CSV table of C-alpha atoms and ligand atoms in Angstrom, one decimal:
chain,number,residue,atom,x,y,z
A,15,UNK,CA,8.0,-20.9,-3.7
A,16,UNK,CA,10.0,-21.5,-6.8
A,17,UNK,CA,13.0,-20.0,-5.0
A,18,UNK,CA,12.6,-22.3,-2.0
A,19,UNK,CA,12.4,-25.3,-4.4
A,20,UNK,CA,15.7,-24.3,-6.0
A,21,UNK,CA,17.4,-23.9,-2.6
A,22,UNK,CA,16.1,-27.4,-1.5
A,23,UNK,CA,17.4,-29.0,-4.7
A,24,UNK,CA,20.8,-27.3,-4.3
A,25,UNK,CA,21.0,-28.5,-0.6
A,26,UNK,CA,20.1,-32.0,-1.7
A,27,UNK,CA,22.7,-32.0,-4.4
A,28,UNK,CA,25.4,-30.8,-2.0
A,29,UNK,CA,24.4,-33.5,0.5
A,30,UNK,CA,24.5,-36.2,-2.2
A,31,UNK,CA,27.8,-35.1,-3.6
A,32,UNK,CA,29.5,-35.0,-0.2
A,33,UNK,CA,28.0,-38.5,0.6
A,34,UNK,CA,29.4,-39.8,-2.6
A,35,UNK,CA,32.8,-38.3,-1.8
A,36,UNK,CA,32.8,-39.9,1.6
A,37,UNK,CA,31.8,-43.3,0.2
A,38,UNK,CA,34.2,-43.3,-2.6
A,39,UNK,CA,37.9,-43.5,-1.7
A,40,UNK,CA,39.6,-40.2,-2.6
A,41,UNK,CA,42.5,-40.3,-5.0
A,42,UNK,CA,45.9,-40.1,-3.2
A,43,UNK,CA,48.0,-37.4,-4.8
A,44,UNK,CA,50.9,-35.8,-3.0
A,45,UNK,CA,48.7,-33.3,-1.1
A,46,UNK,CA,46.2,-36.0,-0.1
A,47,UNK,CA,49.1,-38.2,1.1
A,48,UNK,CA,50.4,-35.3,3.2
A,49,UNK,CA,47.0,-34.8,4.6
A,50,UNK,CA,46.8,-38.4,5.6
A,51,UNK,CA,50.2,-38.3,7.2
A,52,UNK,CA,49.1,-35.2,9.2
A,53,UNK,CA,46.0,-37.1,10.3
A,54,UNK,CA,48.2,-39.9,11.4
A,55,UNK,CA,50.4,-37.5,13.5
A,56,UNK,CA,47.3,-36.3,15.3
A,57,UNK,CA,46.2,-39.8,16.0
A,58,UNK,CA,49.6,-40.8,17.4
A,59,UNK,CA,49.7,-37.6,19.6
A,60,UNK,CA,46.3,-38.7,20.9
A,61,UNK,CA,47.6,-42.2,21.6
A,62,UNK,CA,50.7,-41.0,23.3
A,63,UNK,CA,48.6,-39.1,25.8
A,64,UNK,CA,46.8,-42.3,26.8
A,65,UNK,CA,49.8,-44.6,27.0
A,66,UNK,CA,51.0,-45.6,30.5
A,67,UNK,CA,54.6,-44.6,30.9
A,68,UNK,CA,55.8,-48.2,31.1
A,69,UNK,CA,53.8,-49.8,28.2
A,70,UNK,CA,53.7,-50.2,24.5
A,71,UNK,CA,50.4,-49.9,22.6
A,72,UNK,CA,49.1,-53.2,21.3
A,73,UNK,CA,45.4,-52.7,20.4
A,74,UNK,CA,42.2,-50.9,21.3
A,75,UNK,CA,38.8,-52.4,21.6
A,76,UNK,CA,36.3,-49.9,20.1
A,77,UNK,CA,33.3,-51.8,21.6
A,78,UNK,CA,34.5,-51.3,25.2
A,79,UNK,CA,36.8,-48.2,24.7
A,80,UNK,CA,39.6,-50.2,26.4
A,81,UNK,CA,43.3,-50.2,25.4
A,82,UNK,CA,45.4,-53.3,25.2
A,83,UNK,CA,49.1,-52.6,26.1
A,84,UNK,CA,52.2,-54.8,26.0
A,85,UNK,CA,55.7,-54.9,27.5
A,86,UNK,CA,58.9,-54.8,25.4
A,87,UNK,CA,59.0,-58.5,24.9
A,88,UNK,CA,55.8,-58.6,22.8
A,89,UNK,CA,56.7,-59.1,19.1
A,90,UNK,CA,55.0,-55.8,18.2
A,91,UNK,CA,56.9,-53.6,20.6
A,92,UNK,CA,59.0,-52.0,17.8
A,93,UNK,CA,56.1,-50.8,15.7
A,94,UNK,CA,55.1,-47.9,17.9
A,95,UNK,CA,58.5,-46.3,18.0
A,96,UNK,CA,58.9,-47.2,14.3
A,97,UNK,CA,55.6,-45.4,13.4
A,98,UNK,CA,56.6,-42.4,15.4
A,99,UNK,CA,59.9,-42.2,13.5
A,100,UNK,CA,58.4,-42.7,10.1
A,101,UNK,CA,55.9,-39.9,10.9
A,102,UNK,CA,58.6,-37.7,12.2
A,103,UNK,CA,60.6,-38.3,9.0
A,104,UNK,CA,57.6,-37.4,6.8
A,105,UNK,CA,56.3,-34.4,8.7
A,106,UNK,CA,59.3,-33.1,10.8
A,107,UNK,CA,57.1,-33.0,13.9
A,108,UNK,CA,59.5,-33.1,16.8
A,109,UNK,CA,56.9,-34.2,19.4
A,110,UNK,CA,57.0,-37.6,17.7
A,111,UNK,CA,60.8,-37.8,17.7
A,112,UNK,CA,60.7,-36.9,21.5
A,113,UNK,CA,58.2,-39.7,22.1
A,114,UNK,CA,60.4,-42.1,20.2
A,115,UNK,CA,63.3,-41.1,22.3
A,116,UNK,CA,61.3,-41.6,25.4
A,117,UNK,CA,60.2,-45.2,24.5
A,118,UNK,CA,63.3,-46.6,22.7
A,119,UNK,CA,65.3,-47.1,25.9
A,120,UNK,CA,62.5,-49.3,27.1
A,121,UNK,CA,63.1,-51.6,24.2
A,122,UNK,CA,66.9,-51.8,24.5
A,123,UNK,CA,66.9,-54.9,26.7
A,124,UNK,CA,65.5,-56.9,23.8
A,125,UNK,CA,68.8,-56.8,22.0
A,126,UNK,CA,69.9,-59.7,24.1
A,127,UNK,CA,66.6,-61.7,23.8
A,128,UNK,CA,67.5,-65.0,22.2
A,129,UNK,CA,64.1,-66.4,22.9
A,130,UNK,CA,62.3,-64.9,19.9
A,131,UNK,CA,62.7,-64.7,16.2
A,132,UNK,CA,60.8,-61.5,16.1
A,133,UNK,CA,63.8,-59.3,16.7
A,134,UNK,CA,63.6,-57.9,13.1
A,135,UNK,CA,60.2,-56.5,13.8
A,136,UNK,CA,61.1,-55.4,17.3
A,137,UNK,CA,64.5,-54.0,16.8
A,138,UNK,CA,64.8,-53.0,13.1
A,139,UNK,CA,61.5,-51.2,12.7
A,140,UNK,CA,62.5,-49.2,15.8
A,141,UNK,CA,66.3,-48.9,16.1
A,142,UNK,CA,66.8,-49.4,12.4
A,143,UNK,CA,64.7,-46.4,11.6
A,144,UNK,CA,66.3,-44.5,14.5
A,145,UNK,CA,69.8,-45.2,13.2
A,146,UNK,CA,68.8,-44.3,9.6
A,147,UNK,CA,67.5,-40.9,10.7
A,148,UNK,CA,69.9,-40.0,13.4
A,149,UNK,CA,73.2,-42.0,12.9
A,150,UNK,CA,73.6,-42.5,16.6
A,151,UNK,CA,76.2,-45.1,17.2
A,152,UNK,CA,74.5,-46.5,20.2
A,153,UNK,CA,71.6,-47.6,18.0
A,154,UNK,CA,74.1,-49.3,15.7
A,155,UNK,CA,75.4,-51.4,18.6
A,156,UNK,CA,71.9,-52.3,19.5
A,157,UNK,CA,71.1,-53.4,15.9
A,158,UNK,CA,74.3,-55.5,15.8
A,159,UNK,CA,73.6,-57.1,19.1
A,160,UNK,CA,70.0,-57.9,18.1
A,161,UNK,CA,71.2,-59.5,14.9
A,162,UNK,CA,73.7,-61.6,16.9
A,163,UNK,CA,70.9,-62.8,19.2
A,164,UNK,CA,68.7,-63.7,16.2
A,165,UNK,CA,71.5,-65.6,14.6
A,166,UNK,CA,71.8,-67.9,17.6
A,167,UNK,CA,68.4,-69.4,16.4
A,168,UNK,CA,69.9,-70.6,13.1
A,169,UNK,CA,70.1,-74.4,12.6
A,170,UNK,CA,72.7,-75.4,10.0
A,171,UNK,CA,71.2,-78.7,9.2
A,172,UNK,CA,67.7,-77.2,8.5
A,173,UNK,CA,69.0,-74.0,7.0
A,174,UNK,CA,66.5,-71.9,8.9
A,175,UNK,CA,66.1,-69.6,11.9
A,176,UNK,CA,63.8,-71.2,14.5
A,177,UNK,CA,60.5,-69.3,14.9
A,178,UNK,CA,58.6,-70.6,17.8
A,179,UNK,CA,60.1,-72.4,20.8
A,180,UNK,CA,58.2,-75.5,21.7
A,181,UNK,CA,58.8,-78.1,24.3
A,182,UNK,CA,59.3,-81.0,21.9
A,183,UNK,CA,63.0,-81.2,21.0
A,184,UNK,CA,62.1,-83.1,17.8
A,185,UNK,CA,60.2,-80.2,16.4
A,186,UNK,CA,61.7,-77.1,14.8
A,187,UNK,CA,58.9,-74.7,13.8
A,188,UNK,CA,59.4,-72.0,11.1
A,189,UNK,CA,56.7,-69.6,10.1
A,190,UNK,CA,56.5,-67.6,6.9
A,191,UNK,CA,56.5,-64.4,9.0
A,192,UNK,CA,60.2,-65.0,9.7
A,193,UNK,CA,61.2,-63.7,6.3
A,194,UNK,CA,60.6,-60.3,7.7
A,195,UNK,CA,63.4,-60.7,10.2
A,196,UNK,CA,66.1,-61.2,7.6
A,197,UNK,CA,66.5,-57.4,6.9
A,198,UNK,CA,68.1,-57.0,10.3
A,199,UNK,CA,70.7,-59.7,9.5
A,200,UNK,CA,71.5,-58.0,6.2
A,201,UNK,CA,72.0,-54.7,7.9
A,202,UNK,CA,74.3,-56.3,10.5
A,203,UNK,CA,76.6,-57.5,7.8
A,204,UNK,CA,76.6,-54.0,6.2
A,205,UNK,CA,77.5,-52.5,9.6
A,206,UNK,CA,80.1,-55.0,10.7
A,207,UNK,CA,81.5,-56.5,7.5
A,208,UNK,CA,80.8,-59.9,9.0
A,209,UNK,CA,79.2,-61.9,6.2
A,210,UNK,CA,77.8,-64.6,8.5
A,211,UNK,CA,74.6,-62.6,9.2
A,212,UNK,CA,74.0,-62.2,5.4
A,213,UNK,CA,74.7,-65.9,4.8
A,214,UNK,CA,72.1,-66.9,7.4
A,215,UNK,CA,69.5,-64.6,5.9
A,216,UNK,CA,70.2,-66.0,2.4
A,217,UNK,CA,70.1,-69.6,3.6
A,218,UNK,CA,66.8,-69.0,5.5
A,219,UNK,CA,65.3,-67.4,2.4
A,220,UNK,CA,66.4,-70.3,0.1
A,221,UNK,CA,65.0,-72.9,2.5
A,222,UNK,CA,61.8,-71.0,2.8
A,223,UNK,CA,61.5,-70.7,-0.9
A,224,UNK,CA,62.0,-74.5,-1.2
A,225,UNK,CA,59.6,-75.6,1.5
A,226,UNK,CA,57.1,-73.0,2.4
A,227,UNK,CA,55.5,-72.5,-1.0
A,228,UNK,CA,52.9,-74.5,-2.9
A,229,UNK,CA,53.0,-74.8,-6.7
A,230,UNK,CA,50.5,-71.9,-7.0
A,231,UNK,CA,52.8,-69.7,-4.9
A,232,UNK,CA,50.6,-69.5,-1.9
A,233,UNK,CA,52.4,-70.2,1.3
A,234,UNK,CA,51.9,-72.5,4.3
A,235,UNK,CA,52.0,-70.7,7.6
A,236,UNK,CA,54.1,-73.2,9.6
A,237,UNK,CA,56.7,-75.7,8.6
A,238,UNK,CA,57.8,-78.2,11.2
A,239,UNK,CA,61.3,-79.5,10.5
A,240,UNK,CA,63.1,-82.5,12.0
A,241,UNK,CA,66.2,-81.1,13.6
A,242,UNK,CA,68.0,-84.5,13.4
A,243,UNK,CA,67.6,-84.8,9.6
A,244,UNK,CA,66.6,-81.3,8.4
A,245,UNK,CA,63.6,-82.9,6.7
A,246,UNK,CA,60.1,-81.4,6.6
A,247,UNK,CA,57.8,-83.2,9.0
A,248,UNK,CA,54.6,-81.2,8.7
A,249,UNK,CA,53.1,-78.3,6.8
A,250,UNK,CA,50.4,-76.6,8.7
A,251,UNK,CA,48.7,-73.5,10.0
A,252,UNK,CA,48.4,-71.7,13.3
A,253,UNK,CA,46.6,-68.5,12.5
A,254,UNK,CA,45.0,-69.5,9.2
A,255,UNK,CA,41.6,-71.1,8.4
A,256,UNK,CA,43.2,-74.5,7.6
A,257,UNK,CA,46.5,-76.2,6.9
A,258,UNK,CA,45.8,-76.0,3.2
A,259,UNK,CA,44.5,-72.4,3.2
A,260,UNK,CA,46.3,-69.1,2.3
A,261,UNK,CA,46.4,-67.1,5.6
A,262,UNK,CA,46.3,-63.5,4.3
A,263,UNK,CA,48.9,-61.9,6.5
A,264,UNK,CA,51.3,-64.7,5.9
A,265,UNK,CA,51.0,-64.2,2.1
A,266,UNK,CA,51.8,-60.5,2.7
A,267,UNK,CA,54.8,-61.3,4.9
A,268,UNK,CA,56.2,-63.6,2.2
A,269,UNK,CA,55.6,-61.0,-0.6
A,270,UNK,CA,57.3,-58.3,1.5
A,271,UNK,CA,60.1,-60.6,2.6
A,272,UNK,CA,61.1,-61.8,-0.9
A,273,UNK,CA,60.9,-58.3,-2.3
A,274,UNK,CA,63.1,-57.1,0.5
A,275,UNK,CA,65.6,-60.0,-0.1
A,276,UNK,CA,65.8,-59.0,-3.7
A,277,UNK,CA,66.7,-55.5,-2.7
A,278,UNK,CA,69.4,-56.9,-0.3
A,279,UNK,CA,70.9,-59.5,-2.6
A,280,UNK,CA,69.9,-58.6,-6.2
A,281,UNK,CA,69.4,-62.3,-6.6
A,282,UNK,CA,66.8,-62.6,-9.4
A,283,UNK,CA,65.3,-65.7,-7.9
A,284,UNK,CA,63.9,-63.7,-5.0
A,285,UNK,CA,62.4,-61.1,-7.4
A,286,UNK,CA,60.8,-64.0,-9.4
A,287,UNK,CA,59.4,-65.4,-6.2
A,288,UNK,CA,58.0,-62.0,-5.2
A,289,UNK,CA,56.4,-61.5,-8.7
A,290,UNK,CA,54.9,-65.0,-8.5
A,291,UNK,CA,53.5,-64.4,-5.1
A,292,UNK,CA,52.1,-60.9,-6.1
A,293,UNK,CA,50.5,-62.4,-9.2
A,294,UNK,CA,48.9,-65.2,-7.2
A,295,UNK,CA,47.4,-62.7,-4.8
A,296,UNK,CA,46.2,-60.2,-7.3
A,297,UNK,CA,44.6,-62.8,-9.5
A,298,UNK,CA,43.0,-64.6,-6.5
A,299,UNK,CA,39.3,-65.1,-7.2
A,300,UNK,CA,38.6,-64.3,-3.5
A,301,UNK,CA,40.6,-61.1,-3.4
A,302,UNK,CA,37.7,-58.6,-3.1
A,303,UNK,CA,37.2,-55.9,-5.7
A,304,UNK,CA,38.5,-53.2,-3.3
A,305,UNK,CA,41.7,-55.3,-2.8
A,306,UNK,CA,41.5,-55.5,1.0
A,307,UNK,CA,42.0,-59.2,1.7
A,308,UNK,CA,39.8,-61.4,3.8
A,309,UNK,CA,41.7,-62.5,6.9
A,310,UNK,CA,42.3,-65.8,4.9
A,311,UNK,CA,42.0,-66.1,1.2
A,312,UNK,CA,40.1,-69.3,1.9
A,313,UNK,CA,38.2,-68.1,4.9
A,314,UNK,CA,34.9,-69.7,5.6
A,315,UNK,CA,31.9,-67.5,5.0
A,316,UNK,CA,33.3,-65.4,2.2
A,317,UNK,CA,31.9,-62.8,1.2
A,318,UNK,CA,30.9,-62.2,4.8
A,319,UNK,CA,34.2,-63.1,6.3
A,320,UNK,CA,36.3,-60.4,8.1
A,321,UNK,CA,38.8,-58.4,6.2
A,322,UNK,CA,42.4,-57.8,7.5
A,323,UNK,CA,43.6,-54.3,7.1
A,324,UNK,CA,47.1,-55.4,8.3
A,325,UNK,CA,47.4,-57.9,5.4
A,326,UNK,CA,46.4,-55.0,3.1
A,327,UNK,CA,48.8,-52.4,4.4
A,328,UNK,CA,51.8,-54.9,4.3
A,329,UNK,CA,50.8,-55.9,0.8
A,330,UNK,CA,50.5,-52.3,-0.4
A,331,UNK,CA,53.9,-51.4,1.0
A,332,UNK,CA,55.5,-54.5,-0.6
A,333,UNK,CA,53.8,-53.9,-4.0
A,334,UNK,CA,55.2,-50.4,-4.1
A,335,UNK,CA,58.7,-51.7,-3.6
A,336,UNK,CA,58.2,-54.5,-6.1
A,337,UNK,CA,56.9,-52.0,-8.6
A,338,UNK,CA,60.3,-50.2,-8.5
A,339,UNK,CA,62.0,-53.4,-9.7
A,340,UNK,CA,59.5,-54.3,-12.4
A,341,UNK,CA,59.0,-52.7,-15.8
A,342,UNK,CA,55.4,-53.6,-16.2
A,343,UNK,CA,53.4,-51.1,-14.1
A,344,UNK,CA,50.8,-53.6,-12.8
A,345,UNK,CA,51.5,-53.3,-9.0
A,346,UNK,CA,51.4,-49.5,-8.5
A,347,UNK,CA,47.6,-49.2,-9.3
A,348,UNK,CA,46.7,-52.0,-6.9
A,349,UNK,CA,48.9,-50.5,-4.1
A,350,UNK,CA,47.3,-47.1,-4.7
A,351,UNK,CA,43.9,-48.6,-4.6
A,352,UNK,CA,44.6,-50.4,-1.3
A,353,UNK,CA,45.9,-47.2,0.2
A,354,UNK,CA,42.9,-45.3,-1.0
A,355,UNK,CA,40.5,-47.8,0.5
A,356,UNK,CA,42.5,-47.9,3.8
A,357,UNK,CA,42.4,-44.1,3.8
A,358,UNK,CA,38.6,-44.0,3.4
A,359,UNK,CA,36.2,-43.9,6.3
A,360,UNK,CA,35.6,-47.7,5.9
A,361,UNK,CA,39.1,-48.4,7.5
A,362,UNK,CA,40.5,-45.0,8.5
A,363,UNK,CA,39.5,-44.0,12.0
A,364,UNK,CA,38.0,-40.6,12.7
A,365,UNK,CA,40.1,-38.1,14.5
A,366,UNK,CA,40.4,-39.0,18.2
A,367,UNK,CA,38.6,-42.3,17.7
A,368,UNK,CA,40.1,-45.9,17.7
A,369,UNK,CA,42.3,-45.1,20.6
A,370,UNK,CA,44.5,-43.0,18.3
A,371,UNK,CA,45.3,-46.0,16.1
A,372,UNK,CA,45.0,-45.0,12.4
A,373,UNK,CA,43.4,-48.1,10.9
A,374,UNK,CA,40.4,-50.1,12.0
A,375,UNK,CA,39.6,-53.7,11.1
A,376,UNK,CA,42.6,-55.9,11.4
A,377,UNK,CA,42.7,-59.6,12.5
A,378,UNK,CA,45.5,-60.9,14.8
A,379,UNK,CA,44.5,-64.5,15.2
A,380,UNK,CA,41.0,-65.5,14.4
A,381,UNK,CA,41.4,-69.2,15.4
A,382,UNK,CA,42.7,-68.1,18.8
A,383,UNK,CA,39.9,-65.5,19.0
A,384,UNK,CA,42.6,-63.0,19.7
A,385,UNK,CA,42.7,-59.4,18.3
A,386,UNK,CA,39.8,-59.9,16.0
A,387,UNK,CA,38.5,-56.9,14.0
A,388,UNK,CA,40.6,-54.4,16.0
A,389,UNK,CA,43.4,-51.9,15.3
A,390,UNK,CA,46.9,-53.2,15.4
A,391,UNK,CA,50.2,-51.4,15.5
A,392,UNK,CA,51.7,-53.2,12.5
A,393,UNK,CA,48.7,-52.3,10.3
A,394,UNK,CA,49.5,-48.7,11.1
A,395,UNK,CA,53.3,-49.1,10.6
A,396,UNK,CA,53.1,-50.5,7.1
A,397,UNK,CA,50.3,-48.1,6.2
A,398,UNK,CA,52.6,-45.2,7.1
A,399,UNK,CA,55.5,-46.8,5.3
A,400,UNK,CA,53.4,-47.4,2.2
A,401,UNK,CA,52.1,-43.8,2.2
A,402,UNK,CA,55.7,-42.6,2.5
A,403,UNK,CA,56.8,-44.9,-0.4
A,404,UNK,CA,53.9,-43.7,-2.6
A,405,UNK,CA,54.8,-40.1,-1.8
A,406,UNK,CA,58.3,-40.7,-3.1
A,407,UNK,CA,56.9,-42.2,-6.3
A,408,UNK,CA,54.7,-39.2,-7.1
A,409,UNK,CA,55.7,-37.4,-10.4
B,27,LIG,N1,54.0,-62.7,13.3
B,27,LIG,C1,52.7,-62.8,13.8
B,27,LIG,C2,51.6,-62.3,12.9
B,27,LIG,O1,51.7,-61.9,11.8
B,27,LIG,O2,50.5,-62.4,13.5
């Protein structure tokens, strides 16, 4: 009887311990990072089996078990090949490289697409990584052509690249997300020696710094400029909770964008801007204790508002780069915490679940009721990038 009691207690202890381990995010040392990267490879191998030959993955609806695919023109088309290439780089798994080689040609046509500002996301996350890893000159040509297409959207008077096309010729809409496309332009100057790409990137960043940010270093989502005068006409939102709110992914794009522009230019003003943005976000009273932002820092219904895993993974990756430029080690622990939470069962899909996407619980556009609380390709891309960055920072 006593023996049976001891066995029961031991079983209970084991069950409790493993429950606690599941609930509490595990610490991400080098071997844990490698394990997460291997999980990610398995997920993407699962996803590639379910991908129709002519499509790019966009999302997956766990409630119905249905995929949402896109064509090459969708702003996220570069993230799938980009994730495959990052995972190939980290694990050496050739199946991922082969899948990237299969899908990259389907994206090539976009190098001549002058109708979008998203060419940085589309062509640099994909062909940029491909060129970095393989040094294939045809990729270089695609990157340069893409940058040339993006540059056509620059307006000298305003000092910005146009984001969205709209039918009113008196509007010129620029969104904070556009900071992310400047890396492509900087790369094109490096590749060609033509400084005009770099100058456009710097001018766009300067105009954004002047007009997109509030005194507290939160950012508006959309600035509408008057193309005749270059003046600001409106400061508003499209994907946020309100014109005056801090839409979470927009804050992450800005943080990442100014950190990246410091890397590209070594202009200390961009580093200062990134530090101010980071400090605003990390001291925000509505940033939850686990550091995964609500979809908007001013979302109605907090603490019951939805979180956005994509805003978290972009922020983690940006903070890891920012830490490398900053002597005070305050960003690394937060980035690590974010990645640990994203790697826990609260956000990280179980093997073979979530359509093969790695992370659950992102928000595309809540006001448009589009892609709400679903997996998204860019949440995965920046999660993988951040894991790889953290791995390189391990002692
Ligand atoms: N660039 C669009 C988004 O972040 O939703």
